[in-house]
Short mmCIF file of C-alpha atoms in Angstrom, two decimals:
data_model
loop_
_atom_site.label_atom_id
_atom_site.label_comp_id
_atom_site.label_asym_id
_atom_site.label_seq_id
_atom_site.Cartn_x
_atom_site.Cartn_y
_atom_site.Cartn_z
CA MET A 1 16.68 146.32 206.19
CA ALA A 2 12.91 145.12 206.79
CA TRP A 3 12.43 141.59 205.53
CA PRO A 4 9.53 141.14 202.91
CA ASN A 5 6.23 140.06 204.35
CA VAL A 6 6.52 136.70 202.79
CA PHE A 7 9.50 135.79 205.15
CA GLN A 8 8.15 137.68 208.16
CA ARG A 9 4.96 135.72 208.24
CA GLY A 10 6.42 132.47 206.98
CA SER A 11 3.68 132.37 204.38
CA LEU A 12 5.80 131.23 201.56
CA LEU A 13 5.46 127.58 202.08
CA SER A 14 1.90 127.64 203.06
CA ARG A 15 0.90 129.25 199.63
CA PHE A 16 2.15 125.96 197.81
CA SER A 17 0.21 122.81 197.21
CA HIS A 18 1.19 119.43 196.27
CA HIS A 19 0.68 120.49 192.46
CA HIS A 20 3.50 123.19 193.27
CA VAL A 21 5.96 120.43 194.40
CA VAL A 22 5.27 118.13 191.54
CA VAL A 23 5.78 120.96 189.07
CA PHE A 24 8.94 121.99 190.78
CA LEU A 25 10.33 118.39 190.88
CA LEU A 26 9.22 117.54 187.07
CA THR A 27 10.60 120.72 185.66
CA PHE A 28 13.79 120.40 187.91
CA PHE A 29 14.65 116.75 186.70
CA SER A 30 13.52 117.39 183.14
CA TYR A 31 16.11 119.97 182.57
CA SER A 32 18.49 118.00 184.68
CA LEU A 33 18.32 115.03 182.26
CA LEU A 34 18.82 117.54 179.31
CA HIS A 35 22.07 119.00 180.94
CA ALA A 36 23.23 115.43 182.00
CA SER A 37 23.36 114.52 178.38
CA ARG A 38 25.45 117.51 177.52
CA LYS A 39 27.77 116.83 180.35
CA THR A 40 28.42 113.35 179.16
CA PHE A 41 29.90 114.83 175.96
CA SER A 42 32.51 116.73 178.04
CA ASN A 43 33.23 113.92 180.29
CA VAL A 44 34.29 111.65 177.69
CA LYS A 45 36.24 114.02 175.47
CA VAL A 46 39.65 112.43 176.27
CA SER A 47 38.21 108.97 175.27
CA ILE A 48 36.74 110.17 172.13
CA SER A 49 39.81 112.11 171.10
CA GLU A 50 41.75 108.87 171.61
CA GLN A 51 39.37 106.86 169.64
CA TRP A 52 39.38 109.46 166.79
CA THR A 53 43.28 109.48 166.44
CA PRO A 54 45.48 106.59 165.37
CA SER A 55 46.44 103.81 168.02
CA ALA A 56 48.64 101.77 165.85
CA PHE A 57 51.15 104.52 165.19
CA ASN A 58 54.89 103.15 165.68
CA THR A 59 57.58 105.86 165.78
CA SER A 60 60.18 103.23 164.58
CA VAL A 61 58.18 102.13 161.56
CA GLU A 62 56.58 104.23 158.87
CA LEU A 63 53.04 102.65 158.52
CA PRO A 64 50.95 103.43 155.44
CA VAL A 65 48.18 105.68 156.24
CA GLU A 66 45.44 103.02 155.16
CA ILE A 67 46.59 100.94 158.05
CA TRP A 68 45.85 103.07 160.98
CA SER A 69 43.25 105.73 159.58
CA HIS A 70 40.61 103.69 158.33
CA ASN A 71 38.49 104.26 161.42
CA HIS A 72 40.19 107.46 162.53
CA LEU A 73 39.54 111.01 161.87
CA PHE A 74 42.58 112.93 162.82
CA PRO A 75 46.49 112.54 162.76
CA SER A 76 46.87 113.89 166.41
CA LEU A 77 45.23 114.42 169.65
CA GLU A 78 45.49 118.30 169.14
CA LYS A 79 43.63 118.14 165.91
CA ALA A 80 40.97 115.95 167.63
CA THR A 81 40.65 118.47 170.60
CA LEU A 82 40.28 121.36 168.23
CA PHE A 83 37.33 119.64 166.54
CA LEU A 84 35.76 118.85 169.89
CA GLY A 85 35.89 122.38 170.74
CA THR A 86 34.34 123.18 167.19
CA LEU A 87 31.57 120.75 168.04
CA ASP A 88 30.88 122.66 171.28
CA THR A 89 30.72 125.70 169.31
CA ILE A 90 28.40 124.35 166.71
CA PHE A 91 26.17 123.00 169.53
CA LEU A 92 26.08 126.25 171.25
CA PHE A 93 25.25 128.31 168.17
CA SER A 94 22.53 126.02 167.10
CA TYR A 95 21.29 125.82 170.72
CA ALA A 96 21.44 129.83 170.70
CA VAL A 97 19.20 130.07 167.47
CA GLY A 98 16.83 127.51 168.81
CA LEU A 99 16.24 129.37 172.07
CA PHE A 100 14.94 132.24 170.27
CA ILE A 101 12.74 130.16 168.12
CA SER A 102 11.63 127.90 171.13
CA GLY A 103 10.67 130.85 173.33
CA ILE A 104 8.35 132.06 170.66
CA ILE A 105 6.89 128.53 170.03
CA GLY A 106 6.56 128.02 173.78
CA ASP A 107 4.34 131.08 174.17
CA ARG A 108 1.99 129.88 171.58
CA LEU A 109 1.85 126.12 171.87
CA ASN A 110 1.28 123.81 174.80
CA LEU A 111 4.57 123.85 176.92
CA ARG A 112 4.24 120.17 177.86
CA TRP A 113 4.21 119.07 174.32
CA VAL A 114 7.01 121.20 173.19
CA LEU A 115 9.27 120.13 176.33
CA SER A 116 8.43 116.51 175.86
CA PHE A 117 9.18 116.27 172.30
CA GLY A 118 12.45 118.08 172.65
CA MET A 119 13.68 115.64 175.46
CA CYS A 120 12.68 112.51 173.42
CA SER A 121 14.04 113.88 169.97
CA SER A 122 17.30 115.02 171.65
CA ALA A 123 17.76 111.53 173.38
CA LEU A 124 17.59 109.91 170.00
CA VAL A 125 20.13 112.02 168.44
CA VAL A 126 22.39 111.50 171.44
CA PHE A 127 22.27 107.92 170.92
CA VAL A 128 22.89 107.86 167.27
CA PHE A 129 25.85 110.41 167.80
CA GLY A 130 27.68 108.68 170.52
CA ALA A 131 26.47 104.90 170.60
CA LEU A 132 25.30 103.86 167.21
CA THR A 133 28.09 105.37 165.03
CA GLU A 134 30.57 103.72 167.65
CA TRP A 135 28.97 100.29 167.24
CA LEU A 136 28.89 100.54 163.52
CA HIS A 137 32.34 102.05 163.40
CA PHE A 138 31.19 104.81 161.21
CA TYR A 139 33.33 108.04 161.87
CA ASN A 140 32.63 111.08 159.73
CA THR A 141 33.01 114.73 160.67
CA TRP A 142 29.94 115.86 158.78
CA LEU A 143 27.72 113.58 160.17
CA TYR A 144 28.91 114.57 163.75
CA CYS A 145 28.46 118.26 162.94
CA CYS A 146 24.84 117.75 161.37
CA LEU A 147 23.87 115.52 164.49
CA TRP A 148 25.07 118.19 166.92
CA ILE A 149 23.29 120.97 165.20
CA VAL A 150 20.02 119.19 165.40
CA ASN A 151 20.75 118.31 169.00
CA GLY A 152 21.33 122.09 169.78
CA LEU A 153 18.03 122.92 168.34
CA LEU A 154 16.02 120.22 170.12
CA GLN A 155 17.59 120.83 173.49
CA SER A 156 16.85 124.52 173.07
CA THR A 157 13.09 123.68 173.86
CA GLY A 158 14.03 122.78 177.40
CA TRP A 159 15.15 125.95 179.34
CA PRO A 160 12.35 128.46 177.90
CA CYS A 161 9.55 125.92 178.49
CA VAL A 162 10.42 124.95 182.18
CA VAL A 163 11.12 128.63 183.17
CA ALA A 164 7.62 129.68 181.72
CA VAL A 165 5.98 126.75 183.53
CA MET A 166 7.89 127.81 186.84
CA GLY A 167 6.70 131.44 186.28
CA ASN A 168 3.17 130.18 185.99
CA TRP A 169 3.16 128.53 189.25
CA PHE A 170 5.32 130.52 191.31
CA GLY A 171 4.72 134.33 191.86
CA GLN A 172 7.46 137.11 192.81
CA ALA A 173 6.96 136.27 196.42
CA GLY A 174 10.19 134.57 197.22
CA ARG A 175 10.88 134.00 193.66
CA GLY A 176 14.69 134.46 194.18
CA VAL A 177 15.11 131.72 196.68
CA VAL A 178 12.56 129.43 194.81
CA PHE A 179 14.25 129.89 191.40
CA GLY A 180 17.75 130.05 193.11
CA LEU A 181 17.17 126.46 194.42
CA TRP A 182 15.32 125.37 191.45
CA SER A 183 17.94 126.61 188.97
CA ALA A 184 20.25 124.11 190.60
CA CYS A 185 18.68 121.63 187.91
CA ALA A 186 21.52 122.46 185.56
CA SER A 187 24.18 121.67 188.18
CA VAL A 188 22.35 118.52 189.41
CA GLY A 189 22.26 117.60 185.68
CA ASN A 190 26.05 118.13 185.44
CA ILE A 191 26.64 115.93 188.50
CA LEU A 192 24.24 113.29 187.34
CA GLY A 193 25.94 113.11 183.85
CA ALA A 194 29.35 112.92 185.44
CA CYS A 195 28.38 110.04 187.63
CA LEU A 196 26.72 108.22 184.78
CA ALA A 197 29.50 108.71 182.52
CA SER A 198 32.22 107.82 185.05
CA SER A 199 30.41 104.55 185.92
CA VAL A 200 30.34 103.13 182.55
CA LEU A 201 33.20 104.77 180.89
CA GLN A 202 35.29 101.54 181.51
CA TYR A 203 33.12 99.62 179.11
CA GLY A 204 33.45 102.43 176.35
CA TYR A 205 32.29 105.88 175.84
CA GLU A 206 29.48 104.78 173.95
CA TYR A 207 27.75 103.39 176.84
CA ALA A 208 27.98 106.79 178.56
CA PHE A 209 25.84 108.20 175.78
CA LEU A 210 23.40 105.22 175.64
CA VAL A 211 22.72 105.44 179.61
CA THR A 212 22.12 109.23 179.41
CA ALA A 213 20.00 108.94 176.10
CA SER A 214 17.84 106.30 177.67
CA VAL A 215 17.10 108.05 180.93
CA GLN A 216 16.30 111.30 179.16
CA PHE A 217 13.90 109.53 176.76
CA ALA A 218 12.12 108.20 179.73
CA GLY A 219 11.90 111.46 181.38
CA GLY A 220 10.23 112.96 178.34
CA ILE A 221 7.49 110.44 178.56
CA VAL A 222 7.09 111.17 182.10
CA ILE A 223 6.73 114.91 181.15
CA PHE A 224 4.15 114.38 178.47
CA PHE A 225 1.72 112.51 180.96
CA GLY A 226 2.50 114.19 184.08
CA LEU A 227 3.26 117.77 183.89
CA LEU A 228 0.75 120.81 184.35
CA VAL A 229 1.71 123.78 182.70
CA SER A 230 -0.26 126.22 184.76
CA PRO A 231 -2.90 126.11 187.78
CA GLU A 232 -5.69 126.92 185.40
CA GLU A 233 -5.45 123.55 183.97
CA ILE A 234 -6.83 121.90 187.13
CA GLY A 235 -9.13 124.90 187.94
CA LEU A 236 -6.84 126.71 190.41
CA SER A 237 -6.37 130.50 190.17
CA GLY A 238 -3.34 131.89 188.54
CA ILE A 239 -0.66 133.66 190.40
CA GLU A 240 -1.80 137.03 189.12
CA ALA A 241 -4.99 136.55 191.25
CA GLU A 242 -3.14 135.27 194.31
CA GLU A 243 -0.50 138.30 193.96
CA SER A 244 -3.36 140.72 194.01
CA PHE A 245 -4.01 140.00 197.65
CA GLU A 246 -0.44 140.49 198.72
CA GLU A 247 0.89 143.67 200.34
CA ASP A 248 4.46 143.80 199.16
CA SER A 249 5.11 140.60 197.14
CA HIS A 250 3.81 142.12 193.84
CA ARG A 251 6.33 145.02 193.89
CA PRO A 252 8.41 144.50 190.53
CA LEU A 253 12.07 143.51 191.33
CA ILE A 254 12.67 144.71 187.63
CA ASN A 255 11.07 147.99 187.05
CA GLY A 256 10.25 150.05 184.21
CA GLU A 257 11.57 153.47 183.52
CA ASN A 258 8.69 155.31 185.04
CA GLU A 259 9.01 153.99 188.49
CA ASP A 260 7.56 156.00 191.12
CA GLU A 261 8.50 154.39 194.44
CA SER A 262 6.67 156.82 196.72
CA GLU A 263 3.30 156.26 194.96
CA PRO A 264 3.54 152.87 193.28
CA ASN A 265 0.76 152.20 190.66
CA TYR A 266 0.41 148.51 190.13
CA SER A 267 -2.53 147.44 187.62
CA ILE A 268 -4.76 144.40 188.66
CA GLN A 269 -6.45 142.44 186.02
CA ASP A 270 -9.44 140.25 186.29
CA ASP A 271 -9.12 136.64 185.05
CA SER A 272 -10.82 137.44 181.70
CA SER A 273 -8.57 140.10 180.77
CA VAL A 274 -5.39 138.07 181.48
CA ALA A 275 -6.92 135.17 179.42
CA GLN A 276 -7.27 137.39 176.38
CA VAL A 277 -3.76 138.70 176.57
CA LYS A 278 -1.74 137.55 173.45
CA ALA A 279 1.86 136.53 173.38
CA VAL A 280 4.10 139.53 172.84
CA SER A 281 6.32 139.64 169.79
CA PHE A 282 10.11 139.25 169.56
CA TYR A 283 10.59 142.94 169.09
CA GLN A 284 8.37 143.84 171.93
CA ALA A 285 10.05 141.38 174.24
CA CYS A 286 13.52 142.88 173.46
CA CYS A 287 12.25 146.39 174.08
CA LEU A 288 11.27 145.46 177.69
CA PRO A 289 13.27 147.29 180.41
CA GLY A 290 16.29 145.32 181.39
CA VAL A 291 16.13 142.56 178.68
CA ILE A 292 19.00 143.92 176.52
CA PRO A 293 21.33 144.70 179.52
CA TYR A 294 20.82 141.26 181.05
CA SER A 295 21.08 139.45 177.86
CA LEU A 296 24.59 141.15 177.01
CA ALA A 297 25.78 140.60 180.54
CA TYR A 298 24.67 136.81 180.38
CA ALA A 299 26.46 136.44 176.87
CA CYS A 300 29.73 137.01 178.75
CA LEU A 301 28.95 135.21 181.97
CA LYS A 302 27.51 132.17 180.28
CA LEU A 303 30.76 132.28 178.07
CA VAL A 304 32.90 131.53 181.30
CA ASN A 305 30.20 129.29 183.08
CA TYR A 306 29.98 127.00 180.03
CA SER A 307 33.64 126.89 179.49
CA PHE A 308 33.86 125.40 182.90
CA PHE A 309 31.08 123.08 182.20
CA PHE A 310 32.57 121.93 178.66
CA TRP A 311 36.36 121.90 179.47
CA LEU A 312 36.86 121.55 183.10
CA PRO A 313 37.18 117.62 183.20
CA PHE A 314 39.65 118.00 180.23
CA TYR A 315 41.51 120.67 181.84
CA LEU A 316 41.98 118.65 185.08
CA SER A 317 43.04 115.62 183.05
CA ASN A 318 45.33 117.48 180.69
CA ASN A 319 46.85 120.06 183.05
CA PHE A 320 47.45 117.89 185.97
CA GLY A 321 47.61 114.29 184.50
CA TRP A 322 44.89 113.01 186.56
CA LYS A 323 42.87 110.00 185.24
CA GLU A 324 39.72 110.87 183.20
CA ALA A 325 37.36 109.18 185.63
CA GLU A 326 38.82 111.07 188.62
CA ALA A 327 38.58 114.36 186.69
CA ASP A 328 34.85 113.76 185.91
CA LYS A 329 34.30 112.99 189.64
CA LEU A 330 36.21 116.00 190.95
CA SER A 331 34.63 118.47 188.63
CA VAL A 332 31.26 118.12 190.20
CA TRP A 333 32.43 120.39 193.04
CA TYR A 334 32.04 123.23 190.55
CA ASP A 335 28.28 122.68 190.36
CA VAL A 336 28.00 122.13 193.95
CA GLY A 337 29.31 125.67 194.40
CA GLY A 338 26.91 126.84 191.64
CA ILE A 339 23.96 125.36 193.56
CA ILE A 340 24.97 127.09 196.89
CA GLY A 341 25.51 130.14 195.21
CA GLY A 342 22.37 130.43 193.21
CA THR A 343 20.23 129.55 196.41
CA LEU A 344 21.91 131.85 198.80
CA GLN A 345 22.15 134.75 196.37
CA GLY A 346 18.65 134.42 195.47
CA PHE A 347 17.44 134.45 199.07
CA ILE A 348 19.59 137.56 199.69
CA SER A 349 18.05 139.18 196.40
CA ASP A 350 14.56 138.47 197.69
CA VAL A 351 15.43 140.15 201.17
CA LEU A 352 16.95 143.27 199.32
CA GLN A 353 14.24 142.94 196.89
CA LYS A 354 16.82 143.80 194.33
CA ARG A 355 18.88 141.53 191.95
CA ALA A 356 21.49 143.46 190.44
CA PRO A 357 23.53 144.76 193.66
CA VAL A 358 23.82 141.02 194.74
CA LEU A 359 25.02 140.09 191.29
CA ALA A 360 27.71 142.84 191.16
CA LEU A 361 29.33 141.76 194.47
CA SER A 362 29.28 138.11 193.35
CA LEU A 363 31.05 138.93 190.20
CA LEU A 364 33.51 141.16 191.73
CA LEU A 365 34.46 138.29 194.09
CA ALA A 366 34.37 135.84 191.01
CA VAL A 367 37.29 137.67 189.44
CA GLY A 368 39.33 137.00 192.72
CA SER A 369 38.24 133.36 192.79
CA LEU A 370 39.36 132.77 189.04
CA VAL A 371 42.82 134.38 189.84
CA GLY A 372 43.01 131.81 192.82
CA TYR A 373 41.80 128.83 190.92
CA SER A 374 44.32 129.48 187.93
CA ARG A 375 46.99 129.18 190.50
CA SER A 376 45.66 125.93 192.07
CA PRO A 377 48.44 123.50 192.98
CA ASN A 378 48.53 119.74 191.91
CA ASP A 379 46.47 118.82 194.99
CA LYS A 380 42.96 117.38 194.53
CA SER A 381 41.58 118.65 198.01
CA ILE A 382 42.87 122.26 197.39
CA ASN A 383 41.63 122.04 193.78
CA ALA A 384 38.16 120.97 194.73
CA LEU A 385 37.83 123.77 197.33
CA LEU A 386 39.01 126.47 194.94
CA MET A 387 36.54 125.06 192.25
CA THR A 388 33.58 125.26 194.70
CA VAL A 389 34.24 128.82 195.51
CA THR A 390 34.55 129.65 191.94
CA GLY A 391 31.45 127.89 191.20
CA PHE A 392 29.60 129.83 194.04
CA PHE A 393 30.64 133.22 192.47
CA ILE A 394 30.28 132.46 188.77
CA GLY A 395 27.61 129.54 188.73
CA GLY A 396 25.32 131.37 191.35
CA PRO A 397 24.88 134.61 189.33
CA SER A 398 24.61 132.65 186.19
CA ASN A 399 21.65 130.55 187.66
CA MET A 400 20.08 133.80 188.98
CA ILE A 401 20.14 135.71 185.58
CA SER A 402 18.89 132.47 183.67
CA SER A 403 15.90 131.76 186.05
CA ALA A 404 14.73 134.29 188.57
CA ILE A 405 15.70 137.38 186.75
CA SER A 406 14.38 136.03 183.37
CA ALA A 407 11.09 135.49 185.14
CA ASP A 408 10.99 139.03 186.65
CA LEU A 409 11.69 140.52 183.15
CA GLY A 410 8.91 138.41 181.57
CA ARG A 411 6.45 139.38 184.30
CA GLN A 412 7.09 143.13 184.49
CA GLU A 413 4.33 145.68 185.39
CA ILE A 414 4.59 147.10 181.92
CA ILE A 415 3.16 143.92 180.35
CA GLN A 416 0.87 143.39 183.27
CA GLY A 417 2.05 139.90 184.24
CA SER A 418 1.26 138.36 180.92
CA SER A 419 2.36 134.80 180.92
CA GLU A 420 2.84 134.73 177.24
CA ALA A 421 5.95 136.78 177.47
CA LEU A 422 8.00 134.50 179.68
CA ALA A 423 9.09 131.80 177.42
CA THR A 424 10.01 134.61 174.96
CA VAL A 425 11.89 136.74 177.12
CA THR A 426 13.85 133.69 178.62
CA GLY A 427 14.70 132.56 175.12
CA ILE A 428 16.20 135.99 174.31
CA VAL A 429 18.26 136.02 177.57
CA ASP A 430 19.59 132.49 177.46
CA GLY A 431 19.77 132.79 173.57
CA SER A 432 22.10 135.74 173.91
CA GLY A 433 24.08 133.88 176.50
CA SER A 434 24.38 130.79 174.37
CA ILE A 435 25.76 132.91 171.49
CA GLY A 436 28.48 134.12 173.61
CA ALA A 437 29.16 130.76 175.04
CA ALA A 438 29.35 129.38 171.61
CA VAL A 439 32.03 132.04 170.44
CA GLY A 440 33.78 131.28 173.82
CA GLN A 441 34.26 127.45 173.28
CA TYR A 442 36.08 127.88 170.07
CA LEU A 443 38.29 130.61 171.52
CA VAL A 444 39.13 128.66 174.61
CA SER A 445 40.29 125.73 172.48
CA LEU A 446 42.22 128.31 170.25
CA ILE A 447 43.69 130.24 173.17
CA ARG A 448 44.57 127.01 175.11
CA ASP A 449 46.29 125.83 171.91
CA LYS A 450 48.35 128.81 171.04
CA LEU A 451 48.95 130.43 174.53
CA GLY A 452 48.21 127.83 177.25
CA TRP A 453 45.73 127.46 180.03
CA MET A 454 46.85 130.54 181.96
CA TRP A 455 45.74 132.70 179.14
CA VAL A 456 42.40 130.96 179.07
CA PHE A 457 41.86 132.12 182.76
CA TYR A 458 42.76 135.66 181.75
CA PHE A 459 40.04 135.51 179.19
CA PHE A 460 37.67 134.54 181.82
CA ILE A 461 38.56 137.30 184.02
CA LEU A 462 38.03 139.79 181.04
CA MET A 463 34.50 138.29 180.37
CA THR A 464 33.51 138.57 183.98
CA SER A 465 34.51 142.13 184.13
CA CYS A 466 32.31 142.80 180.79
CA THR A 467 29.55 141.08 182.64
CA ILE A 468 29.65 143.73 185.34
CA VAL A 469 29.99 146.62 183.08
CA PHE A 470 26.79 145.69 181.11
CA ILE A 471 24.58 145.63 184.35
CA SER A 472 26.31 148.60 185.79
CA PRO A 473 23.41 150.93 184.91
CA LEU A 474 21.03 148.68 186.72
CA ILE A 475 23.32 148.35 189.61
CA VAL A 476 23.43 152.03 190.12
CA LYS A 477 19.74 152.39 189.64
CA GLU A 478 18.79 149.67 192.23
CA ILE A 479 21.36 151.03 194.79
CA PHE A 480 19.71 154.50 194.66
CA SER A 481 16.33 152.75 194.92
CA LEU A 482 17.30 150.74 197.97
CA MET A 483 18.73 154.17 199.43
CA ARG A 484 15.46 155.89 198.94
CA ARG A 485 13.57 152.97 200.32
CA ARG A 486 15.73 153.18 203.37
CA GLN A 487 15.42 156.94 203.95
CA ALA A 488 11.70 156.62 203.60
CA HIS A 489 11.55 153.86 206.08
CA ILE A 490 13.55 156.11 208.62
CA LEU A 491 11.29 159.06 208.08
CA ARG A 492 8.21 156.82 208.82
CA GLU A 493 9.84 155.70 212.02
#
């Protein structure tokens, strides 16, 4: 298999300026901070559920309800846990709806303004939800639900905007490895959130929310004053102009239906024509080749990935009896596996110049890793190892679909590289994934309550298998494409 020219010549890094590095880091850490605030909620679930349930209950004395329920919401930890799952579902549904809207807004307004507003506003909501209500000893389920709906809508501004900005700065040459490494931002955010939460949890869960909200608000200010959304803002040429001089890097990894591999017909536009392109409509974005299959697949895969994200610390504490702070720290190994998996699988997909076959193999191995992790013994070292492997095969493909593949879909030849489709397509793919994840979080809490944790893992295996089914037509198509390319290469030799 011939390597792409960008790797053969070592020219990938030479194409990047310090502006690319700054954009990479700013978008990376902006979304990391958004994810850190989400991770904080999952890491303090045990503390919250204890705070929301009676602590003065005495089995030998029947205490009047007024004595112990004045500042409590639920009569038992089980009821509190079910409500926490409901909050996850509410957040993800509002987040999903917001993604569809934010993608459209991001293609029509300044991406820096939208991202900065979302980060700062979300930080304020998180502060009110976790810190202010606790300080005031004001507990109300309706208030919590409303705040988490608003938080989901505000947090949804993040992903479409950062992917669109990255798509504006980084072309298809090496996109798999660049976006694979960059998509670790969510996992780094999870690790950051877990570390921040565990470091101050001894003082009360409200301080975990306070710290992450403060850091996120400061990050939003930095984004507003420091982020460049495209090279054109400082007079540099856009990636379309750069890629017009590449021999192979502008070959689409996501092709339209009328692909002709023997005689590729790529259109090249001048800067004036690109500048006049308008943002595609929501319907047009949905009709782009590959958008619907990957959206459905991501709905299943994000359900599994986010279930680990929301429930892993609780599962470790509840199932094995480990302390909450220890469970928080141990859960980061899932994200470590996702970081390695996303980067390595993105690199391999760049070498093959195809994404779907790499996804398929990883997801097949993910089924086996889920079976193995579900039977993990009560040993922290073995659990961490199995958790890392599971993160590699589930978190890796999830990162690749939400970043590199979304960027490929938003810059297909059929729309002639229009940057005004990037945020919309990203919003559709990630929004569909969030709908699946929202349904999944409620189902996880319900299945766990009725059947136990083992059936939760059976549910994960089913959803991972459905992911493979949805992208199977793309897998077959790309495998045949690789075979034809290989035959053509042999004939030329």
